[in-house]
CSV table of C-alpha atoms (C1' of nucleotides) and ligand atoms in Angstrom, one decimal:
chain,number,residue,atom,x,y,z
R,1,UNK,CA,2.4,24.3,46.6
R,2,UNK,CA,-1.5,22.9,45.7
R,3,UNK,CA,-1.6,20.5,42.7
R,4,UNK,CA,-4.6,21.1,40.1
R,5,UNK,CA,-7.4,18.0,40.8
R,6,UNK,CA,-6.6,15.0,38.5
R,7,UNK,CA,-9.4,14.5,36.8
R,8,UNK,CA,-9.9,11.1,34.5
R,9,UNK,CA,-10.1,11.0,30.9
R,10,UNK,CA,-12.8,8.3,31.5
R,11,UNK,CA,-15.9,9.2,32.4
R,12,UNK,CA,-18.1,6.7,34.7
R,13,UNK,CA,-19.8,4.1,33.0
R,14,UNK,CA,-22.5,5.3,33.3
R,15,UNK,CA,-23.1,9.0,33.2
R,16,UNK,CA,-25.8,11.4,31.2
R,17,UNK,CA,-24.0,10.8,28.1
R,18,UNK,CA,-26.4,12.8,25.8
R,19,UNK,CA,-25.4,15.3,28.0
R,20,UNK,CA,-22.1,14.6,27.0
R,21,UNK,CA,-23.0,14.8,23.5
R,22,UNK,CA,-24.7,17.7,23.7
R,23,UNK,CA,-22.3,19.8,24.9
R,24,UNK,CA,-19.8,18.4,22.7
R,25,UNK,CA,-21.8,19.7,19.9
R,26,UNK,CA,-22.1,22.3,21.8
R,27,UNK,CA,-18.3,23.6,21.8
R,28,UNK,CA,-18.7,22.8,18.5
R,29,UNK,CA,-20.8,25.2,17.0
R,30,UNK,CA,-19.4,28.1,19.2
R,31,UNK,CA,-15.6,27.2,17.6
R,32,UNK,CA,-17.1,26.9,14.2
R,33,UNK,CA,-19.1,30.4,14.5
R,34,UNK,CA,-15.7,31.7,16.2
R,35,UNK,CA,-13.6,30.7,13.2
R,36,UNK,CA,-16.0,31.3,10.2
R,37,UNK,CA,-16.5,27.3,9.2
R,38,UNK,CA,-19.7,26.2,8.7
R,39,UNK,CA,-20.7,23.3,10.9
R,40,UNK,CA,-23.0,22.1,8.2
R,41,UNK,CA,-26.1,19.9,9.1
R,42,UNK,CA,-24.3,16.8,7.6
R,43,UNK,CA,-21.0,17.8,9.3
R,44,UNK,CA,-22.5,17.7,12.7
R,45,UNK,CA,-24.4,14.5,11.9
R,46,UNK,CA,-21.3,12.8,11.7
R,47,UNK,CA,-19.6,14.7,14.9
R,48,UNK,CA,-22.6,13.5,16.8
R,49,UNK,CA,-22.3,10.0,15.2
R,50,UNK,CA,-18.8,10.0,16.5
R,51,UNK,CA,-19.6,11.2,19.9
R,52,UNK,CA,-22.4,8.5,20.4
R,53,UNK,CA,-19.8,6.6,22.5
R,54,UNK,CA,-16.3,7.0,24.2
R,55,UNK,CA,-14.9,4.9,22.1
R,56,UNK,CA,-13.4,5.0,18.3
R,57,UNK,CA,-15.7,5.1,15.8
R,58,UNK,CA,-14.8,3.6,11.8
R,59,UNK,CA,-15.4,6.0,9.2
R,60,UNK,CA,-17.9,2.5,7.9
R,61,UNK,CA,-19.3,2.4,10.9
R,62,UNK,CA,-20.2,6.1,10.4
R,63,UNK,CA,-21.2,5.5,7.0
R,64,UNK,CA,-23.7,2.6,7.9
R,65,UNK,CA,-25.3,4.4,10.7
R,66,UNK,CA,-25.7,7.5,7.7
R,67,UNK,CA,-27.2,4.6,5.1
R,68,UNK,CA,-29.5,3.9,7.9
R,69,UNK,CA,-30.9,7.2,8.7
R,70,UNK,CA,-31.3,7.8,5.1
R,71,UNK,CA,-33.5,4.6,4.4
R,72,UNK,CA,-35.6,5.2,7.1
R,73,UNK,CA,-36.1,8.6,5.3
R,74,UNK,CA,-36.8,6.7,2.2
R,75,UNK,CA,-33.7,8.4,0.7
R,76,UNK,CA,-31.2,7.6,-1.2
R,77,UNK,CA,-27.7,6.4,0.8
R,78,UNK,CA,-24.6,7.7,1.0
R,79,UNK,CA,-21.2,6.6,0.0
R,80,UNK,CA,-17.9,6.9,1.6
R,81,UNK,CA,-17.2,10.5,0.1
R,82,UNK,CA,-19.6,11.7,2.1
R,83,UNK,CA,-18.4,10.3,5.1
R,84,UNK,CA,-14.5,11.0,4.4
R,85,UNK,CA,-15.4,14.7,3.9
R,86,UNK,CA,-16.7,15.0,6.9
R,87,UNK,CA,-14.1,13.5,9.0
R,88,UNK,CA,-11.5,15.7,7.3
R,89,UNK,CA,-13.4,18.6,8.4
R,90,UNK,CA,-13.9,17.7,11.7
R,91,UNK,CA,-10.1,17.1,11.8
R,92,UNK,CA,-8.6,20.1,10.6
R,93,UNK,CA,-11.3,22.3,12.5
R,94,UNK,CA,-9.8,20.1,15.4
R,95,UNK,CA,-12.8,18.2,16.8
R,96,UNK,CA,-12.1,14.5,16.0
R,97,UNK,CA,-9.2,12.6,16.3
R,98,UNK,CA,-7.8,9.9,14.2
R,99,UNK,CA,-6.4,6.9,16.1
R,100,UNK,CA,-3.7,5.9,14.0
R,101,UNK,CA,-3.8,2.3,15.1
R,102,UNK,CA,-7.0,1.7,15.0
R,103,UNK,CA,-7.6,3.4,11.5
R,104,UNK,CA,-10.5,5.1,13.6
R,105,UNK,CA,-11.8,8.3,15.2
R,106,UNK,CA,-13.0,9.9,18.4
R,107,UNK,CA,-14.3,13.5,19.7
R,108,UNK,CA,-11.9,15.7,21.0
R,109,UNK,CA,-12.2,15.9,24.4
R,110,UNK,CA,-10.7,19.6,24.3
R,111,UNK,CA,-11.3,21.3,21.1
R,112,UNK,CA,-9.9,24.3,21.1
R,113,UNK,CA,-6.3,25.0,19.3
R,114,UNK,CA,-4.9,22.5,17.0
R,115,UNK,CA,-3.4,20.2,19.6
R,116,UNK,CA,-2.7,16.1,18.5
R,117,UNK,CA,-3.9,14.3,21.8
R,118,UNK,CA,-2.5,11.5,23.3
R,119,UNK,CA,-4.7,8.4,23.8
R,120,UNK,CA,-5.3,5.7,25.7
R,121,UNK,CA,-7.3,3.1,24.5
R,122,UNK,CA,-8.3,0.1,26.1
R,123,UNK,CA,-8.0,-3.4,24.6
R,124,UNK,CA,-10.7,-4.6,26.7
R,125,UNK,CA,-14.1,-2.4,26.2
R,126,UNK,CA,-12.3,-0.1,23.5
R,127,UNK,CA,-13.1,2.8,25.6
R,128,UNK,CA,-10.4,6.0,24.6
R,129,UNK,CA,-8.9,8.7,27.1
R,130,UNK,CA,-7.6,11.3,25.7
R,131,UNK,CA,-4.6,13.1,27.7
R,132,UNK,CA,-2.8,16.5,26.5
R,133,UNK,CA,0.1,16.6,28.6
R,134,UNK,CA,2.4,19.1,27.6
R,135,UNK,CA,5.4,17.3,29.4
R,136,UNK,CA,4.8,14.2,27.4
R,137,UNK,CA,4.7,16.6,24.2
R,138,UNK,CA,7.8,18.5,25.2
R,139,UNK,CA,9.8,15.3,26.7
R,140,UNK,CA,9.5,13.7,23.0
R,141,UNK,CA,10.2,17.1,21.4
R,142,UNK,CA,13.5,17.6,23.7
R,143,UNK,CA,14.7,14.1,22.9
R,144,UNK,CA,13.6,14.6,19.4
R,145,UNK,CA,15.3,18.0,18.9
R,146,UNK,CA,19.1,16.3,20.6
R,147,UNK,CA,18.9,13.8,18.0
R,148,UNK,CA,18.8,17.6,15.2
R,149,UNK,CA,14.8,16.2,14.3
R,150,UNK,CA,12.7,19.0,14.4
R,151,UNK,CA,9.4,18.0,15.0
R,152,UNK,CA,6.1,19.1,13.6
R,153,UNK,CA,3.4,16.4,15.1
R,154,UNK,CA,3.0,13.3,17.4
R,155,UNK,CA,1.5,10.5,17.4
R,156,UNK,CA,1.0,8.8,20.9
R,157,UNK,CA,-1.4,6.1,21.6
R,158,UNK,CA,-1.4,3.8,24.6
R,159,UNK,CA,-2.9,0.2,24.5
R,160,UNK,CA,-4.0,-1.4,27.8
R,161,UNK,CA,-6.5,-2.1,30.5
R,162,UNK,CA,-8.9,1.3,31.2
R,163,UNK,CA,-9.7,1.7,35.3
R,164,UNK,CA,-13.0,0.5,34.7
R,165,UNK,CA,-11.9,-3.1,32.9
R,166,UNK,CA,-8.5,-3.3,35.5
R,167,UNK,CA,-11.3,-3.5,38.4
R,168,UNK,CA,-13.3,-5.4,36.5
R,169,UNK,CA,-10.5,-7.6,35.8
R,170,UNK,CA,-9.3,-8.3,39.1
R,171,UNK,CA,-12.8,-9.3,40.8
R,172,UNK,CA,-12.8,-11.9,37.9
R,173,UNK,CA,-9.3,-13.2,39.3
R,174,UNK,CA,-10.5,-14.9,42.7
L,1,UNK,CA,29.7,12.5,35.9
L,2,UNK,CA,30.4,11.6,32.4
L,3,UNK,CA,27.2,11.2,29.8
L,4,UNK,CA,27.2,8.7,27.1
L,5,UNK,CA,27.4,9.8,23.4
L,6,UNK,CA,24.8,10.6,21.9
L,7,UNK,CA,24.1,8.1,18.4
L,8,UNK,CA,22.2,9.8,16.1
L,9,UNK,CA,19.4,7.2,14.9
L,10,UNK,CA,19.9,8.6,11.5
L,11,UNK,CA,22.4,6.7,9.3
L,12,UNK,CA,24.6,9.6,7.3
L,13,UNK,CA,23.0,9.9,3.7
L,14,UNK,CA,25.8,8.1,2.0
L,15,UNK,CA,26.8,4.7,4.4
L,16,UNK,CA,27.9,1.0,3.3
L,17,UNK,CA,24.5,0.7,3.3
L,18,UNK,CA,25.1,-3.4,2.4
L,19,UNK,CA,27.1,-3.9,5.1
L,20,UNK,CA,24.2,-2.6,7.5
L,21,UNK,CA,21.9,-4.9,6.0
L,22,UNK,CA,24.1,-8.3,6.7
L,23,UNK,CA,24.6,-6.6,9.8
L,24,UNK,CA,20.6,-6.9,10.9
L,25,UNK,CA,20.5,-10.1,8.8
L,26,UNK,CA,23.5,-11.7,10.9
L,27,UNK,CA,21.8,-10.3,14.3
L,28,UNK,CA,18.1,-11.5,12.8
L,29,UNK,CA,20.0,-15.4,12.5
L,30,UNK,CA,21.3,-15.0,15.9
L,31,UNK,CA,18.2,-14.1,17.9
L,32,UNK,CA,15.9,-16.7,15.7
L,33,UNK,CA,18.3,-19.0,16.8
L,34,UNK,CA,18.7,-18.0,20.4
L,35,UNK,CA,14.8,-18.2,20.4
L,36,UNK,CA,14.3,-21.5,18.6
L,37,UNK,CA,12.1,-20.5,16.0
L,38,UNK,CA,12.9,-20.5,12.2
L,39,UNK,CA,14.3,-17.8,9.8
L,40,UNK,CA,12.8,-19.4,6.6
L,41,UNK,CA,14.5,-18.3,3.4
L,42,UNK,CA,11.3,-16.4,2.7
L,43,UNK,CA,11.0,-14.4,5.9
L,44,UNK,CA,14.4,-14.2,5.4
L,45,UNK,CA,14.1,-12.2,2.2
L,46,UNK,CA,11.5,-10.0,3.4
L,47,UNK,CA,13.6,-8.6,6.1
L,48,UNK,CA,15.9,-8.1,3.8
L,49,UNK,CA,13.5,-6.4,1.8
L,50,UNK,CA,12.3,-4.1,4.8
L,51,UNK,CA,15.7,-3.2,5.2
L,52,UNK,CA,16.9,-2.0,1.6
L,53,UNK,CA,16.2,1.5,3.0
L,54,UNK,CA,15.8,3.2,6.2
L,55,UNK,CA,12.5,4.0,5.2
L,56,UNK,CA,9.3,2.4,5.9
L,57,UNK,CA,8.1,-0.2,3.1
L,58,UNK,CA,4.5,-1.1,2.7
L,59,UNK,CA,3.4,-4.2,2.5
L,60,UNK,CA,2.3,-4.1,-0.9
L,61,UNK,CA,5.8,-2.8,-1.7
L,62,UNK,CA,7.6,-5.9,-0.6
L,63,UNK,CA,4.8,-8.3,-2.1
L,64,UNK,CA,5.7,-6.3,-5.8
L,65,UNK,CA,9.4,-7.3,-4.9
L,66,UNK,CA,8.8,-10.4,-4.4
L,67,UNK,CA,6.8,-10.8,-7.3
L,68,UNK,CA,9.7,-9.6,-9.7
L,69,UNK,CA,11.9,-11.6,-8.2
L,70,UNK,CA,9.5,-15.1,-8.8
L,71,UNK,CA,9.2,-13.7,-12.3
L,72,UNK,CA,12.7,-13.7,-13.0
L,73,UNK,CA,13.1,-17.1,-12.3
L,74,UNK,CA,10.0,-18.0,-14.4
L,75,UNK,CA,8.0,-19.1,-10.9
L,76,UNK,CA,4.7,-18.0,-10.3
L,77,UNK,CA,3.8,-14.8,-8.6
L,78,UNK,CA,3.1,-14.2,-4.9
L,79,UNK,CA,0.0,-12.9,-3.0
L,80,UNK,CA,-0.9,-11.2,-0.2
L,81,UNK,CA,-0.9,-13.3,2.6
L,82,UNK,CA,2.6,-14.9,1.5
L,83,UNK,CA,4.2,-10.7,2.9
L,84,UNK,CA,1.7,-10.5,5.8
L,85,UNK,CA,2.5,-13.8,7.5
L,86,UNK,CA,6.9,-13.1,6.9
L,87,UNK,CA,5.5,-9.6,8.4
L,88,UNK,CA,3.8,-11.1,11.0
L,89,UNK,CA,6.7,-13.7,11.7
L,90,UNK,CA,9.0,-10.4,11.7
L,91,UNK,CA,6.9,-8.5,13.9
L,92,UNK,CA,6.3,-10.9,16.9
L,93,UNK,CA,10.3,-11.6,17.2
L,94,UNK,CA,10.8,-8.3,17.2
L,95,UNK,CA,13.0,-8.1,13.6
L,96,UNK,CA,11.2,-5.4,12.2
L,97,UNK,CA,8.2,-2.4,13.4
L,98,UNK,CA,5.3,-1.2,11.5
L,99,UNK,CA,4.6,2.3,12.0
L,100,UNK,CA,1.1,3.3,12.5
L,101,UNK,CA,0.8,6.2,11.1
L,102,UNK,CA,2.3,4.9,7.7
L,103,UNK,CA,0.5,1.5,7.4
L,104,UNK,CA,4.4,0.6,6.9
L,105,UNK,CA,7.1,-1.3,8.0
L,106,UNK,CA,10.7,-0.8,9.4
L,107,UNK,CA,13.8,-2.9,10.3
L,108,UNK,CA,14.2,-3.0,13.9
L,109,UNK,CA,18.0,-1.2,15.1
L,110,UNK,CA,17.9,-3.0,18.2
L,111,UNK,CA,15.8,-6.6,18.0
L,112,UNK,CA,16.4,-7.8,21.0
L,113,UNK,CA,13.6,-7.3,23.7
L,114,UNK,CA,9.9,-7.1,22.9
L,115,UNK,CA,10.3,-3.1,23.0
L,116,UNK,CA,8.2,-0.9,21.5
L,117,UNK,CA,10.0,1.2,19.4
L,118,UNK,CA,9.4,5.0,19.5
L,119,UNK,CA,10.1,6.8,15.7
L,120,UNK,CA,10.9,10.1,14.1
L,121,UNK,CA,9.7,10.0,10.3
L,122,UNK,CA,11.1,12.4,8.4
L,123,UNK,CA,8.3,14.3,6.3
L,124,UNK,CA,10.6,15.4,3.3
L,125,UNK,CA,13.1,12.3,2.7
L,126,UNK,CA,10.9,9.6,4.5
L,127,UNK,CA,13.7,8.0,6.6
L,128,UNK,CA,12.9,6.7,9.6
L,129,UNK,CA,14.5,7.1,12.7
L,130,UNK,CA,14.2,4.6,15.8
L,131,UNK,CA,14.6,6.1,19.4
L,132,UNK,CA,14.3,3.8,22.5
L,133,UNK,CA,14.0,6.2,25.1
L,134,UNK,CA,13.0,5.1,28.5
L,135,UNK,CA,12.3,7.9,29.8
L,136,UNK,CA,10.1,8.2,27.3
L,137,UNK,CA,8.3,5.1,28.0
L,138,UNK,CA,8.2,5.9,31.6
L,139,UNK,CA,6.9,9.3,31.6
L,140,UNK,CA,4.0,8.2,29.9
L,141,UNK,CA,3.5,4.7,31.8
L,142,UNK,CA,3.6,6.7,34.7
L,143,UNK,CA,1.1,9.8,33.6
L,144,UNK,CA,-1.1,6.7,32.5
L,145,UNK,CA,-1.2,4.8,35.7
L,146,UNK,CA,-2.1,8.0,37.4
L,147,UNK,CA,-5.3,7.8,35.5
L,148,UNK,CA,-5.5,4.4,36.9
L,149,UNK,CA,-4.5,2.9,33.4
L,150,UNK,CA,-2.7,0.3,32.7
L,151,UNK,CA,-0.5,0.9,29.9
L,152,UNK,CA,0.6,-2.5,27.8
L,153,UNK,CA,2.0,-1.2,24.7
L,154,UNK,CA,2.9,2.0,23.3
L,155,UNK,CA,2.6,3.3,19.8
L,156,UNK,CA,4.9,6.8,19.5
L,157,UNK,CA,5.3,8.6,16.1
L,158,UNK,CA,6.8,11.8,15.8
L,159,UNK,CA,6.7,13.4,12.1
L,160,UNK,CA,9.0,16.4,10.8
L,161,UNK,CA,12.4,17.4,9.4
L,162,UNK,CA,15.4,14.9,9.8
L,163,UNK,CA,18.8,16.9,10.2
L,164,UNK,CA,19.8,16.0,6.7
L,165,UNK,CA,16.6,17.8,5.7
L,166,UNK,CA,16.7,20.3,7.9
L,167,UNK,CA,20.3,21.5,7.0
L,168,UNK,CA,19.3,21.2,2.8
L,169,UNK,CA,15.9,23.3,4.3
L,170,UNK,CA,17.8,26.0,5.7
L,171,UNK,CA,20.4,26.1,2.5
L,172,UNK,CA,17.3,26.3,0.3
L,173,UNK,CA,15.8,29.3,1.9
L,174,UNK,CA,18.4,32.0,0.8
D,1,DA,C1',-32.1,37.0,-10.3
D,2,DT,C1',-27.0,36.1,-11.4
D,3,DG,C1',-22.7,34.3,-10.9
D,4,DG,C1',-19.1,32.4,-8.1
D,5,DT,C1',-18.0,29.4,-4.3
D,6,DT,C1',-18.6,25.7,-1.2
D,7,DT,C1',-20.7,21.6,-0.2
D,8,DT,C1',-22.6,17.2,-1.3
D,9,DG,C1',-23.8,13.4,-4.5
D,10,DT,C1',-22.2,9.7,-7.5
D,11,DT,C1',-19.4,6.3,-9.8
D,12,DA,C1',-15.4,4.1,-10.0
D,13,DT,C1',-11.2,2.6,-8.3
D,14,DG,C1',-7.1,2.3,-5.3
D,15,DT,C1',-4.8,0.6,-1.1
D,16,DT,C1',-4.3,-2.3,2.9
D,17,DA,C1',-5.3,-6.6,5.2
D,18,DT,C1',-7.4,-11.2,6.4
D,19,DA,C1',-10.4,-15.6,6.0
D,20,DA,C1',-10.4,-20.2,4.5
D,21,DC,C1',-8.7,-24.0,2.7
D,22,DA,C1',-5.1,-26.7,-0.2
D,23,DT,C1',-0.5,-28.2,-0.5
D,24,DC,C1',4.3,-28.8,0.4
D,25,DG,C1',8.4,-30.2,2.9
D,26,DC,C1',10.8,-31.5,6.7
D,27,DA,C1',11.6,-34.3,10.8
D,28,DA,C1',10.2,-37.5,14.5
D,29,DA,C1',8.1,-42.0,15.3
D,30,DC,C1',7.3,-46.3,13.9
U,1,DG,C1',12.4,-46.4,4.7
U,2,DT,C1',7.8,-45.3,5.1
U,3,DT,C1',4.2,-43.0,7.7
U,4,DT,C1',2.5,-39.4,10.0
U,5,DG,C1',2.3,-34.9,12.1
U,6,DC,C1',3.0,-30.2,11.9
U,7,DG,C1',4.6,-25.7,10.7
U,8,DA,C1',5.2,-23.0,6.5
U,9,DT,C1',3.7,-21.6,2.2
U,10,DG,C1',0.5,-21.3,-1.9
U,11,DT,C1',-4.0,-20.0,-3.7
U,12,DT,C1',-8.4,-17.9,-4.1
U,13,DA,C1',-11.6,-14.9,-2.6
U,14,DT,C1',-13.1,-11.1,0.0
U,15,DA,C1',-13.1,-7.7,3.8
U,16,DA,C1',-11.9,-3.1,5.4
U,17,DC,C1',-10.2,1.4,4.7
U,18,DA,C1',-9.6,5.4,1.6
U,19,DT,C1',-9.4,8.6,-2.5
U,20,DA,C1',-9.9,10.5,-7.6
U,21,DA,C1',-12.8,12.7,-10.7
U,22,DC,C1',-16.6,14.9,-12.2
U,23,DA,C1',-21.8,16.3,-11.7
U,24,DA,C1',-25.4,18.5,-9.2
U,25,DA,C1',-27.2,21.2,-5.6
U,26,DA,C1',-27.1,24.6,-1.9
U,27,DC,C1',-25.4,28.8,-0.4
U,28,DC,C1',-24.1,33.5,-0.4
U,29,DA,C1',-23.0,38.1,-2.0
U,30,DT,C1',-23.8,41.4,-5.1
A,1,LIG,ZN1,-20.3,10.7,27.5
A,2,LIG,ZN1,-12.1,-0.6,29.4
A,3,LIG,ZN1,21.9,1.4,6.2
A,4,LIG,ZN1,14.8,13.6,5.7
DNA sequence: ATGGTTTTGTTATGTTATAACATCGCAAAC
DNA sequence: GTTTGCGATGTTATAACATAACAAAACCAT
């Protein structure tokens, strides 16, 4: 029996991350078009906003880098509204993520149906892999169900050291 | 081989629901004890607070508690940080959770360890339920460390219908 | 062009949490 | 028994996160 290739919800330190934006916004637009939402300009402002690291994003943070754009524009700014709106779009169209305990939000790695993500977030450089593992998901549902809860979503976010930082770590040990 | 009972981590609707508060309290005295640090009256009265349901209490909740209480007794009110350090206090010995997803706080079933604490929130009724399931905890430790993370803490929420619900759900849908 | 719908702007406020410094109260050291 | 040190609590102010309510603009279909 041949396993499917592991592949790491981090990406390298360094890698063509426009790229990486790019086709994030990508995806995007082609699941917008395919379910009849608009992916309005302002909408995938923020997406991109969010996607400008690996790493959660605060809807202020957002906001600020909005304010920002706008001045230099010699607009007017925006307030959190604006901001909130987006991110609730960008969450039920399945996108973003919200990490719970970080009251913050990331891209979704794998936007396609309305799956929750499980996360792993490292204290160290606050970088965030996201896993969907189904046995995870159906291991809590199982235990879940043998207690008579049914349940309807899942929260599941890991704190530690991210591959990068646990190397990183470890030369600093000598 | 013989399998241990299964507890249900929901308390029936209608329990001597005093008696399972002096039960935490008794088991809160014993571990601050066995640990050397001190169950002030205060923090004393906020886990007492936490646990007047099986539902998560906000912060905000308790600190309104409080508040009546003090005004009862003709004292002066209380403020923010007077709930947020018990909380805190609670927290790192282990006497109580917060749940994440809530920006809320339980009463621990099982303070003993520094465990994690995995819960079922009920959507409809808002009781909490605490599972400590290491397989659980394992499962996704080990899917982690296979992405070469290093998992040091674990936040797991799942959200839907507790059996109580469930069963009045089902009655309902004649 | 018109009218209805969706999106965005704007103002105000609600909710959750912490920083910083003052004071209190108990117990060990003198 | 007073002094002194320290952990706990009080107090004031503010930071950080989020939403309600209503107005204006942009969009789209007829
Ligand atoms: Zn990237
Ligand atoms: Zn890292
Ligand atoms: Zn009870
Ligand atoms: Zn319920």
């Amino acid at each position: 029996m041949t396993e499917d290739a592991v592949v790491s919800p981090f990406r390298p330190v360094r890698h063509e991350h426009d790229a990486c934006i790019d086709d994030a916004l990508d995806a995007a637009d082609a699941l917008c078009a395919k379910q009849g939402v608009r992916l309005t300009t302002l909408r995938r402002r923020v997406l991109e906003l969010v996607w400008g690291s690996h790493g959660p994003m605060g809807a202020y943070d957002i906001l600020d880098r909005l304010r920002e754009e706008r001045m230099r524009d010699e607009k007017k700014g925006a307030a959190p509204p604006t901001v909130y709106r987006a991110l609730d779009f960008l969450l039920s169209n399945g996108l973003i993520h919200r990490i719970e305990s970080l009251n913050a939000y990331v891209g979704c790695g794998a936007p396609s149906d309305g799956h929750a993500g499980q996360f792993l977030i490292c204290g160290d450089c606050g970088s965030v892999g996201e896993l969907d593992d189904p046995d995870i998901t159906k291991m809590i549902a199982s235990k879940a169900e043998a207690m008579g809860f049914a349940v309807t979503h899942q929260t599941i976010e890991a704190t530690g050291l991210c591959p990068e930082c646990a190397r990183r770590g470890a030369k600093n040990e000598n």
